[in-house]
Short mmCIF file of C-alpha atoms and ligand atoms in Angstrom, two decimals:
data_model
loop_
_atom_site.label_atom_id
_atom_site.label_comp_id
_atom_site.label_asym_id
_atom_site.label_seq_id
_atom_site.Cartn_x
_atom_site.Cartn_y
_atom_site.Cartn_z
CA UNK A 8 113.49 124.66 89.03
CA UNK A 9 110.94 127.30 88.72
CA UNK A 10 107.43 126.42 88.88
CA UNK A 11 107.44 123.86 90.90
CA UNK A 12 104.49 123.01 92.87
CA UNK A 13 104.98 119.95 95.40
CA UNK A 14 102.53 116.86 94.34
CA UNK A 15 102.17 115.91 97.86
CA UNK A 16 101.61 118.87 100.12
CA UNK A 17 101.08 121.77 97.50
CA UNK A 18 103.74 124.54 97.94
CA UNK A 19 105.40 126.15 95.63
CA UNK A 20 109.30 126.07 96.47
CA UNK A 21 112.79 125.80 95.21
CA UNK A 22 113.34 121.94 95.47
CA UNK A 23 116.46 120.05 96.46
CA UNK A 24 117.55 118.40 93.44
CA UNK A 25 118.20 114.47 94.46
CA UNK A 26 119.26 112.86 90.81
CA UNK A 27 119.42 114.45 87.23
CA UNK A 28 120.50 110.73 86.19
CA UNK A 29 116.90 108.59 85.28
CA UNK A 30 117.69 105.74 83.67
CA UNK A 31 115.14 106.28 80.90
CA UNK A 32 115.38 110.31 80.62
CA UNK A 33 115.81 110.97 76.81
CA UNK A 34 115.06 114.49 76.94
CA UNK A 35 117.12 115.43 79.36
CA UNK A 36 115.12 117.55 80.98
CA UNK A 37 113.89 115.83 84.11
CA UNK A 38 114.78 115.70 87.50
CA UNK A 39 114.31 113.68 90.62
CA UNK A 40 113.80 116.35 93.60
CA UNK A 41 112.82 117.00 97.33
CA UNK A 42 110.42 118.96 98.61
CA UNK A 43 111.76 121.78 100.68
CA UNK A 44 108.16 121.74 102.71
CA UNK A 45 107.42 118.72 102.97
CA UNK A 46 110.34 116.20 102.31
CA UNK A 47 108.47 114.40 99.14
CA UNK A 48 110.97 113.18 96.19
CA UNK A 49 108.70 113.35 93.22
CA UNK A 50 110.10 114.09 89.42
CA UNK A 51 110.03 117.46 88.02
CA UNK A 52 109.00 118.39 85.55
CA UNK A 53 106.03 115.97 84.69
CA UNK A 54 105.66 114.97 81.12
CA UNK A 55 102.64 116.68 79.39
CA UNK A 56 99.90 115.02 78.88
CA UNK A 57 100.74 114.18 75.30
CA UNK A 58 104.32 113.03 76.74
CA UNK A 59 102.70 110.58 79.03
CA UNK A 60 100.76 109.22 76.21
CA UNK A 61 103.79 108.46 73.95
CA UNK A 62 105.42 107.27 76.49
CA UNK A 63 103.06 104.71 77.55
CA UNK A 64 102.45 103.93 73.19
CA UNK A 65 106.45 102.91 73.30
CA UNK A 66 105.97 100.77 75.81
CA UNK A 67 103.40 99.15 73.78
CA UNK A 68 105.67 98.71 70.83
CA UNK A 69 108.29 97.51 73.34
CA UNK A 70 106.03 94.55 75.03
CA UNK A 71 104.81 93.14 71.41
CA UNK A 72 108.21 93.01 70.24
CA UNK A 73 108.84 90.93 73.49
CA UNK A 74 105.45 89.18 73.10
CA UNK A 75 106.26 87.05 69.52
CA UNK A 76 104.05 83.73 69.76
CA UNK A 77 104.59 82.57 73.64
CA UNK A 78 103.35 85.27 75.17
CA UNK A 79 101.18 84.71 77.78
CA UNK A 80 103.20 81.52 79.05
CA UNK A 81 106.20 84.01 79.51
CA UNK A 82 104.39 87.02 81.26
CA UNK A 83 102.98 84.45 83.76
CA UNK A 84 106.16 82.57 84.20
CA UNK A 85 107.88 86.37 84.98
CA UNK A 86 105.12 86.73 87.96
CA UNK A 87 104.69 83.71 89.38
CA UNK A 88 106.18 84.71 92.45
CA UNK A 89 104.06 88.06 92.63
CA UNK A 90 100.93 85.91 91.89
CA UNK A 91 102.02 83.09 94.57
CA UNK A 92 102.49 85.54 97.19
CA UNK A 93 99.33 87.58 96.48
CA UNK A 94 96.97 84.84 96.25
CA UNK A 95 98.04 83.55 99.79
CA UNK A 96 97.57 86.84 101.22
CA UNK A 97 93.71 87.06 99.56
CA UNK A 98 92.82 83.73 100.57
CA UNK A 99 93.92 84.32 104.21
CA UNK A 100 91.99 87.61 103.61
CA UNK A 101 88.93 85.80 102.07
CA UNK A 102 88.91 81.93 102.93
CA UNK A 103 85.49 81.41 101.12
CA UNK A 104 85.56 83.90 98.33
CA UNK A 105 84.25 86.96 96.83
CA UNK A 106 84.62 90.07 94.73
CA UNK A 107 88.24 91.86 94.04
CA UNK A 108 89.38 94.23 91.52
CA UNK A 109 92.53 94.93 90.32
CA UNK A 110 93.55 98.81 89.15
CA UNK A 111 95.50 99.17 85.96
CA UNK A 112 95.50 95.27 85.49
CA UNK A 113 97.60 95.22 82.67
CA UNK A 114 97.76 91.98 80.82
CA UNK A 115 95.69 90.82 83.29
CA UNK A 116 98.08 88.07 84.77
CA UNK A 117 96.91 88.57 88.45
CA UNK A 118 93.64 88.85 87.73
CA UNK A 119 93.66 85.51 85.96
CA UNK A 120 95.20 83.77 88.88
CA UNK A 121 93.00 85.24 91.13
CA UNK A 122 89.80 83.99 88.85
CA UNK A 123 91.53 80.68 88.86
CA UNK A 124 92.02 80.63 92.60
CA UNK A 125 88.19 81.05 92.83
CA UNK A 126 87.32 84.78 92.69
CA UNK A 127 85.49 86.83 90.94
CA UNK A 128 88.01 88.48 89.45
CA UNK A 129 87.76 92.03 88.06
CA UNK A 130 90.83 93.86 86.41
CA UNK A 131 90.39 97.51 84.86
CA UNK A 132 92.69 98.83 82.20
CA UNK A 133 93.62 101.85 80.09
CA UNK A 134 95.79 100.33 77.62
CA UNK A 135 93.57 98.78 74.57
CA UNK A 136 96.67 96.51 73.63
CA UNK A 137 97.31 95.24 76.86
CA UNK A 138 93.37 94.88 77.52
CA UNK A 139 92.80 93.08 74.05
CA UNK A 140 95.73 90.45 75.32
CA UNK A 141 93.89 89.91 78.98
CA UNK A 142 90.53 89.41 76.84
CA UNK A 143 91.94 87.00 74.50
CA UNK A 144 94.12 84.92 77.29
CA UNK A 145 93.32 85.29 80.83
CA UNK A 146 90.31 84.56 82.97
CA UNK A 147 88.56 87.19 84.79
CA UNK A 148 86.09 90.22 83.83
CA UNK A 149 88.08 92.88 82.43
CA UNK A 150 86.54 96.39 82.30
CA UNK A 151 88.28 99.12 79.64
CA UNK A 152 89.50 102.97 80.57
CA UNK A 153 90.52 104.74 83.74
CA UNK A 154 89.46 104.94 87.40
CA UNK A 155 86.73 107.65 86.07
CA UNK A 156 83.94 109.10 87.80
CA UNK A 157 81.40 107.16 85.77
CA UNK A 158 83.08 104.25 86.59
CA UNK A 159 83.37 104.72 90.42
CA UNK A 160 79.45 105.95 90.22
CA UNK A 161 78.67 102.09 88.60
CA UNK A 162 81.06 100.40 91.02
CA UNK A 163 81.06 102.02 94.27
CA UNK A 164 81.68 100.03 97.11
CA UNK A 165 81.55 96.43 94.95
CA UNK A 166 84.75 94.96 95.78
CA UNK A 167 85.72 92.85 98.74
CA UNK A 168 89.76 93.75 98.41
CA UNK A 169 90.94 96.26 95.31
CA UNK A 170 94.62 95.73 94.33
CA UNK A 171 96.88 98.23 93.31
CA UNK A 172 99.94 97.30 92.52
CA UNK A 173 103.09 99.67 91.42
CA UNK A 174 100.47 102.04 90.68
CA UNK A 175 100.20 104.76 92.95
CA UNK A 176 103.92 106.35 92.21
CA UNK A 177 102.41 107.38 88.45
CA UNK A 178 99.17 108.79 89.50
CA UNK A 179 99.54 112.53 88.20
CA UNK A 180 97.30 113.14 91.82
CA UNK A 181 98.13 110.55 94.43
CA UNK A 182 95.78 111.65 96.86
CA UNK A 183 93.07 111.33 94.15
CA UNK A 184 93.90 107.65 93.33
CA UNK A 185 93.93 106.53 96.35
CA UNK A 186 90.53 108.03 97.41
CA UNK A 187 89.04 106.80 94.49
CA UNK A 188 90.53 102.70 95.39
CA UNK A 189 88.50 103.16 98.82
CA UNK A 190 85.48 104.27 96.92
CA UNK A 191 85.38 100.52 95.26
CA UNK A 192 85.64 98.89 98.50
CA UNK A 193 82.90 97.16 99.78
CA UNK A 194 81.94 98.26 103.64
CA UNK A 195 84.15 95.61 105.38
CA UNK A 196 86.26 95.41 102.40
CA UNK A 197 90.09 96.15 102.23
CA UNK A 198 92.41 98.32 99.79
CA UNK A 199 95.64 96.50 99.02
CA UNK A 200 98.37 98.73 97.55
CA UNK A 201 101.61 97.58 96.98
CA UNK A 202 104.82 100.56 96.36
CA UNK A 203 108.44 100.55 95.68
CA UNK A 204 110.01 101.83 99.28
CA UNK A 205 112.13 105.26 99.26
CA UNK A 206 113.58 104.13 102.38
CA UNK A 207 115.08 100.68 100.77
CA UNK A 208 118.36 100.88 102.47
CA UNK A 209 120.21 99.46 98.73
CA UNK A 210 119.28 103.32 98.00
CA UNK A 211 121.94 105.10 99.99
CA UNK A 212 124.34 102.18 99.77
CA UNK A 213 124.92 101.44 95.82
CA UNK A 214 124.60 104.83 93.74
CA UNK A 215 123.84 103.14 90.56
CA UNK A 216 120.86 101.57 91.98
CA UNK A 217 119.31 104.25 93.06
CA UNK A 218 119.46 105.47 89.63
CA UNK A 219 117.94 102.49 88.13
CA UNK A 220 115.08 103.23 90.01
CA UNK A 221 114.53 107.43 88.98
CA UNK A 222 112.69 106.83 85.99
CA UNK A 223 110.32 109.47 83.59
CA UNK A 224 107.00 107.29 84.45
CA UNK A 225 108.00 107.15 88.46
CA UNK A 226 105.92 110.60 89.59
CA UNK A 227 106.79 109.77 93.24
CA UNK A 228 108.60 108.32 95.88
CA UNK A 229 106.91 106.89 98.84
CA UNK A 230 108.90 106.56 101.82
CA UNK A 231 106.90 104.26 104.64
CA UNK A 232 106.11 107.57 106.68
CA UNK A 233 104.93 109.66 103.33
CA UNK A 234 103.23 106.28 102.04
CA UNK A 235 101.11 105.84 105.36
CA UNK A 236 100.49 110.03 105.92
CA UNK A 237 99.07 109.22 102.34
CA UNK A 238 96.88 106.54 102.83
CA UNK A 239 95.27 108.32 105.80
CA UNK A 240 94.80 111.51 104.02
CA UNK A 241 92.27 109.53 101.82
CA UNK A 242 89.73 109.97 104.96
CA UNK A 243 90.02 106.57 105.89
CA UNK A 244 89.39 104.13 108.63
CA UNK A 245 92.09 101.77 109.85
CA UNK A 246 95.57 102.35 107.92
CA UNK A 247 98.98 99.94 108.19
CA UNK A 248 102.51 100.13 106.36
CA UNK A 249 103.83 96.57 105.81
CA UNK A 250 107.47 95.76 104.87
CA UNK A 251 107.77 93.93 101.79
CA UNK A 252 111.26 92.57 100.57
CA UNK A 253 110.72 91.39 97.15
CA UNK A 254 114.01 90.93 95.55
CA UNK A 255 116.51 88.29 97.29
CA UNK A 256 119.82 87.33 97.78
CA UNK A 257 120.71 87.46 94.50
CA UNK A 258 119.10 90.34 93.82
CA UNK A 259 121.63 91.95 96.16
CA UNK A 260 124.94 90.21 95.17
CA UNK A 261 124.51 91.07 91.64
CA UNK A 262 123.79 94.47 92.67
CA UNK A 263 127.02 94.75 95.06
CA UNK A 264 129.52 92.96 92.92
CA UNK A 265 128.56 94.14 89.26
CA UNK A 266 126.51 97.77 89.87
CA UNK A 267 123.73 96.73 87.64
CA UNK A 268 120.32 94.57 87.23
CA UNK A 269 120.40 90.64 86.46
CA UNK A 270 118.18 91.04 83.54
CA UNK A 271 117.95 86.83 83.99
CA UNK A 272 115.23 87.92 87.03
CA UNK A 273 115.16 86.68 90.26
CA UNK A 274 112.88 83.92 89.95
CA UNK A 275 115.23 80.61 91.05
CA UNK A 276 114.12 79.17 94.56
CA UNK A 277 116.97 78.93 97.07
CA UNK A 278 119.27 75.99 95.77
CA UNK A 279 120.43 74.44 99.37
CA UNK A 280 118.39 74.37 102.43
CA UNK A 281 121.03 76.56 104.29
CA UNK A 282 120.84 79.38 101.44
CA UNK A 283 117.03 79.11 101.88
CA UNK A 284 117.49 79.91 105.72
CA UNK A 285 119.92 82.78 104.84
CA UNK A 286 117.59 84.02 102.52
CA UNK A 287 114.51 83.95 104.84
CA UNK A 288 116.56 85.92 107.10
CA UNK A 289 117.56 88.38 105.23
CA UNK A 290 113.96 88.99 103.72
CA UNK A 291 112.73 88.95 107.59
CA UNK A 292 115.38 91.46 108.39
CA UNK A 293 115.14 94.63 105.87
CA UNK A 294 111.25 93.65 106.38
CA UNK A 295 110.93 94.37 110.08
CA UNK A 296 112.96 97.89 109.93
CA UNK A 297 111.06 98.57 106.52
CA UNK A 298 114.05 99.26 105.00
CA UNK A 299 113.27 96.87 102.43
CA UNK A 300 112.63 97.07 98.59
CA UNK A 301 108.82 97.24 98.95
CA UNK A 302 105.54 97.90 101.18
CA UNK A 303 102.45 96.83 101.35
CA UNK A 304 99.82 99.68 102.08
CA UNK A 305 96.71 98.08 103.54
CA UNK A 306 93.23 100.53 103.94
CA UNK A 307 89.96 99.73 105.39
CA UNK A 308 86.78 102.01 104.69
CA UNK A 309 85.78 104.42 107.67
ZN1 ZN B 95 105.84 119.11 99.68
#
């Protein structure tokens, strides 16, 4: 553990080693710790920068394997309840339109819904492969390369709401990424973040799910009081932690009974009207004491 320098707060320290089991470690080398400071999990080491890269290239490989001929019907079909949810929140947000930007858009599923749901619809993306799919398949206006400062100098404060979703836990400099999401926004405008949750209470309770979540790519782990001491540290204006609970019932017993992920997803509705109730309460539930899977990190420009 020497050489470690805390991503969150800076200080150099022995950390508190929390996992040497990631589910994707190959090398063997990494390890999920605690800041002795600060109380930040993060990963140490970090890949180097030529790591990362690969890394990211196999995934590439991975998804076109995956992708054969149906591949946009079955990356849509796999978010559909993602894209349902986030949609409702933007047009509650937005009832007559406007300008929003998704970070790292990926394949650009969202970004097509949201074009479809009447937006202009902006994604940006690092990935050439996944960019070329967007460009070919989904609506929107999809710009190529990274949150750079030549692209926050062309696009500063354009964007009624800029998503980021999953993103934050693999920026190298947290702090950095999310100060550059407010830059986007539009005075008036809204940030919209959503982050795994540190605090999910399935953490403590089933061992090998926590270790399904440590993984190489996963820099760190946002608890809701870390997640929000972020957010403000990015200078800005009003600042509020939502619980999230995006996995369900099934989600849960498959966990508890078998110790491992139901690679079929999660994506069946509620089959009776009773489950339906049961499963509205126990989404309200780990929601309200945020000890749910996810949150929902919501920023408004000073
Ligand atoms: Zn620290």
């Amino acid at each position: 553990m020497t050489g470690f320098v805390c991503l969150f707060c800076g200080q150099a320290s022995t950390p508190a080693v929390v996992s040497r089991q990631l589910r994707d470690d190959r090398t063997g080398r990494h390890a999920v710790v605690r800041c002795r400071a600060c109380g930040h999990v993060q990963l140490f080491p970090l890949p180097s920068l030529e790591e990362e890269e690969a890394f990211y290239a196999d995934d590439q490989q991975a998804r076109l394997v995956f992708a054969s001929e149906n591949f946009v019907p079955v990356l849509l079909e796999k978010k559909k309840l993602d894209l349902g949810r986030r949609i409702e929140w933007l047009r509650q947000r937005l009832p007559h339109g406007g300008r929003v930007i998704e970070v790292a858009s990926g394949y650009g599923a969202f970004v097509d819904g949201f074009s479809r749901a009447g937006y202009e619809a902006h994604g940006i993306e690092r990935s050439p492969f996944r960019l070329s799919v967007a460009r070919q398949g989904m609506n929107g206006v999809f710009h190529e390369g990274a949150l750079d400062d030549r692209f926050l100098m062309e696009h500063a404060h354009r964007f009624d709401v800029v998503f980021a979703f999953h993103r934050v836990l693999h920026a190298r400099d947290a702090h950095a990424f999310v100060r550059a999401l407010l830059a986007l926004c539009a005075p008036g405008g809204i940030v919209h973040i959503e982050e795994p949750n540190l605090g999910d209470s399935l953490m403590s309770e089933i061992p090998e799910y926590a270790n399904h979540r440590w993984q190489v790519s996963h820099y760190h782990y946002f608890a809701p009081a870390s997640f929000e001491q972020l957010l403000r540290s990015a200078g800005a204006g009003r600042v509020a932690v939502e619980g999230l609970q995006r996995y369900g019932l099934r989600h849960l017993l498959q966990w508890s009974d078998h110790h491992r992920p139901d690679l079929s997803g999660d994506a069946a509705p509620p089959s009776t009207p009773t489950l339906a109730r049961i499963e509205e309460f126990y989404r309200r539930d780990r929601e309200q004491a945020l000890t749910c899977d996810s949150m929902i990190g919501l920023v408004e420009p000073a």
